[in-house]
């Protein structure tokens, strides 16, 4: 089965071609430089750039895969959650393709897509597993009991997402956008134990997250200190986020007795988070599955891989497929 997938939910324009579980191409064009002067993604600008760039990314993906359009069996597309205008560009393009090719369309939940980055990297991975999904818009603890497409949400953030906290604190520290990689780089020069920021909601039985207090703690520190070392603040902030994420995932595993743990989403690209989670899992004898950083950030290959499983059980969409900006599990 050959699947062509389109991902335009935020500021990455991506098209991938998969032959069953093998990635033939996964072209990602980031708009980071375009949004950087604004300190965050500007929805209308994101949509306009998807509209402009998608045809070119589409051609590149087919070329790199050495596949002709007529060989495609299924067209997959992210239909939410995400920015409405950005999603609509991808969906409209996918619908046009399906009409022209006479092939079926599969709408994919972007959050499910992130968990399939782990399936792409570890093909023999099967539920039961717990997934910690940490991205710019989401922080969710998901339990997949016996089906890789059906999740029970065990916990989620009650305010900011983990990636959002990285982005906001990077802005406070004037480290640039996107904040996650900027904080990670700055942290390398700082002392993670210099400031003890709060670790909210670390209490038994609570699998929800809260990051807004942490961001406010950084803000107050900056207001009160005349001189500060932003590397130390970045490192101490990053350490607090990592402590929370690692503690919650391990606690969820202990509560559910599930041994296989997945870390996915853009924040999973963070090297120190990956390292600390691996160490904790090895100490507690849990199996940890973390995709390479290139599959953690938004990309169409993960959407294509999810679509294959959806298609296998007949979960096709039709041409009335619409964008659902607040789609959840
Ligand atoms: O999954 P993703 O690419 O897009 C969404 O679906 O949101 O995640 C983007 C988020 C951004 O908030 C970005 O700052 C964060 O992931 N991020 C990181 C790192 N790389 C990206 N956060 C921490 N460390 C990183 N290395
Ligand atoms: Zn994402």
XYZ file of C-alpha atoms in Angstrom, residues 23-278:
256
model
C 9.357 5.895 4.586
C 10.122 6.632 0.911
C 10.177 10.385 1.507
C 9.327 12.822 4.292
C 9.864 16.416 3.163
C 9.420 19.084 5.842
C 9.599 22.815 5.201
C 9.632 24.855 8.392
C 8.312 28.425 8.519
C 10.291 29.189 11.665
C 12.265 32.038 10.128
C 9.101 33.674 8.819
C 7.395 33.706 12.230
C 10.528 34.445 14.272
C 10.244 38.273 14.134
C 6.722 37.969 15.627
C 7.877 35.714 18.500
C 5.300 33.055 17.622
C 3.236 31.566 14.803
C 0.966 34.092 13.043
C -1.997 31.975 11.843
C -2.820 33.872 8.651
C 0.809 34.026 7.555
C 1.170 30.287 8.265
C -1.842 29.472 6.071
C -0.615 31.677 3.232
C 2.808 30.018 3.272
C 1.283 26.526 3.239
C -0.763 27.598 0.227
C 2.320 28.887 -1.557
C 4.722 26.070 -0.669
C 2.605 22.928 -0.587
C 2.696 22.223 -4.367
C 6.494 22.403 -4.355
C 6.844 20.188 -1.239
C 4.388 17.741 -2.830
C 6.518 17.490 -5.997
C 9.694 17.076 -3.957
C 8.155 14.257 -1.894
C 7.054 12.337 -5.002
C 10.418 12.864 -6.683
C 12.417 11.756 -3.658
C 10.191 8.691 -3.235
C 10.586 7.888 -6.952
C 6.859 7.286 -7.084
C 4.391 8.447 -9.721
C 1.154 10.008 -8.588
C -0.932 7.270 -10.195
C 0.750 4.668 -7.943
C -0.665 6.291 -4.764
C -3.391 4.165 -3.128
C -4.459 6.486 -0.309
C -4.218 10.200 0.443
C -3.951 11.054 4.148
C -4.214 14.481 5.724
C -4.143 16.014 9.208
C -7.612 17.404 9.920
C -7.015 18.637 13.488
C -6.093 19.822 16.000
C -4.289 22.886 14.687
C -4.739 26.324 13.163
C -7.934 26.423 11.135
C -6.578 28.227 8.075
C -3.435 26.088 8.008
C -5.440 22.859 8.285
C -7.828 23.938 5.523
C -4.978 24.396 3.054
C -3.798 20.798 3.537
C -7.304 19.347 3.540
C -8.349 21.187 0.365
C -5.184 20.066 -1.414
C -5.781 16.450 -0.300
C -9.389 16.551 -1.483
C -8.333 17.855 -4.891
C -5.843 15.004 -5.194
C -8.440 12.408 -4.247
C -10.905 13.786 -6.771
C -8.312 13.772 -9.532
C -6.963 10.311 -8.686
C -10.223 8.662 -7.684
C -8.525 7.439 -4.480
C -9.819 7.422 -0.893
C -8.974 10.043 1.718
C -8.087 9.392 5.363
C -8.353 12.227 7.878
C -5.820 11.807 10.688
C -5.822 13.259 14.203
C -2.493 15.081 14.571
C -2.130 13.804 18.172
C -2.542 10.200 17.064
C -0.009 10.959 14.328
C 2.598 11.971 16.938
C 2.244 8.585 18.676
C 2.774 6.844 15.324
C 6.250 8.402 15.105
C 7.133 5.718 17.666
C 5.546 2.980 15.506
C 7.661 4.175 12.574
C 10.826 3.987 14.628
C 10.008 0.716 16.419
C 7.905 -1.353 13.979
C 7.296 -4.192 16.455
C 5.925 -1.896 19.130
C 2.398 -2.880 20.153
C 0.041 -1.883 22.994
C -0.331 -1.882 25.885
C 1.752 1.277 26.137
C 1.639 4.725 27.705
C 2.465 7.744 25.571
C 3.569 11.109 26.896
C 2.775 13.570 24.111
C 4.556 16.884 24.622
C 4.234 19.515 21.913
C 3.631 23.223 21.451
C -0.122 22.843 21.867
C -0.497 19.677 23.948
C 0.750 17.843 27.006
C -1.153 14.574 27.338
C -0.655 11.253 29.048
C -2.322 8.614 26.909
C -3.006 4.975 27.673
C -3.273 2.633 24.677
C -4.592 -0.577 26.241
C -4.917 -2.911 23.288
C -5.403 -0.768 20.203
C -2.852 1.716 18.761
C -5.633 4.029 17.546
C -7.756 4.138 20.708
C -6.412 6.089 23.658
C -7.671 6.845 27.122
C -6.519 10.280 28.313
C -5.076 9.773 31.813
C -3.970 13.369 32.253
C -3.336 16.603 30.439
C -2.228 20.136 31.116
C -4.675 22.380 32.906
C -3.044 25.505 31.462
C 0.037 25.864 29.205
C 1.484 23.005 27.170
C 5.102 22.043 27.897
C 6.306 23.389 24.533
C 4.316 26.571 25.072
C 6.092 27.055 28.429
C 9.466 26.666 26.679
C 8.396 29.223 24.052
C 7.087 31.753 26.602
C 10.106 31.509 28.906
C 12.474 31.818 25.936
C 10.656 35.019 25.046
C 11.050 36.331 28.630
C 14.763 35.545 28.427
C 14.954 37.018 24.912
C 16.453 33.818 23.585
C 14.443 33.755 20.363
C 11.842 31.524 18.742
C 11.083 28.618 18.811
C 11.815 28.525 22.500
C 12.475 24.816 23.041
C 15.674 24.513 21.023
C 16.779 28.003 22.199
C 16.367 27.069 25.894
C 18.105 23.750 25.305
C 21.096 25.507 23.709
C 21.292 28.154 26.460
C 20.985 25.490 29.185
C 24.238 23.910 28.096
C 26.059 26.961 29.515
C 23.982 27.228 32.709
C 23.668 25.589 36.125
C 20.405 23.588 36.401
C 20.561 23.762 40.205
C 21.077 27.532 40.475
C 17.341 28.252 40.947
C 14.744 25.904 42.404
C 11.603 26.549 40.356
C 8.276 24.979 41.451
C 7.344 21.475 40.272
C 3.553 21.861 40.212
C 1.119 19.018 40.855
C 3.742 16.450 41.816
C 1.399 14.500 44.055
C 0.394 10.841 44.061
C -2.650 10.006 41.946
C -2.541 13.278 39.982
C -1.623 12.818 36.304
C -2.456 16.353 35.174
C 0.155 18.991 34.440
C 0.451 22.714 35.097
C 3.200 24.912 33.684
C 1.838 28.449 34.041
C 3.131 28.828 37.636
C 6.589 27.880 36.473
C 6.495 30.546 33.793
C 5.288 33.120 36.367
C 8.107 32.096 38.742
C 10.621 32.902 35.990
C 8.871 36.229 35.361
C 9.033 37.231 39.071
C 12.675 36.225 39.276
C 13.482 38.443 36.294
C 11.583 41.343 37.861
C 13.327 41.045 41.206
C 16.888 40.408 40.137
C 18.839 43.359 38.829
C 21.462 41.221 37.196
C 20.834 37.673 36.184
C 22.488 34.931 34.230
C 19.937 33.839 31.618
C 21.835 30.585 31.024
C 21.304 29.588 34.680
C 17.617 30.515 34.493
C 17.164 28.584 31.236
C 18.923 25.515 32.670
C 16.969 25.647 35.953
C 13.665 26.109 34.100
C 14.421 23.234 31.711
C 15.316 21.023 34.674
C 11.975 21.773 36.353
C 9.990 20.911 33.199
C 11.969 17.704 32.714
C 11.525 16.671 36.367
C 7.757 17.118 36.035
C 7.493 15.222 32.740
C 9.669 12.318 33.890
C 7.905 12.047 37.253
C 4.410 12.039 35.678
C 5.199 9.399 33.060
C 6.882 7.103 35.584
C 4.029 7.630 38.056
C 1.460 6.785 35.359
C 3.386 3.590 34.610
C 3.406 2.649 38.281
C -0.331 3.324 38.618
C -1.333 1.414 35.466
C 1.341 -1.347 35.612
C 2.100 -0.686 31.936
C 5.771 -1.350 31.162
C 6.182 0.194 27.697
C 6.511 3.990 27.623
C 6.584 6.353 24.625
C 7.841 9.922 24.533
C 6.569 11.829 21.467
C 5.888 15.377 20.193
C 8.203 18.319 19.523
C 9.485 18.648 23.106
C 10.682 15.014 22.898
C 13.485 16.383 20.680
C 15.062 17.726 23.901
C 18.273 15.782 24.510
C 18.364 16.209 28.289
C 14.731 15.090 28.611
C 15.469 12.009 26.506
C 18.535 11.215 28.595
C 16.910 11.676 31.996
C 13.857 9.649 31.010
C 16.034 6.822 29.691
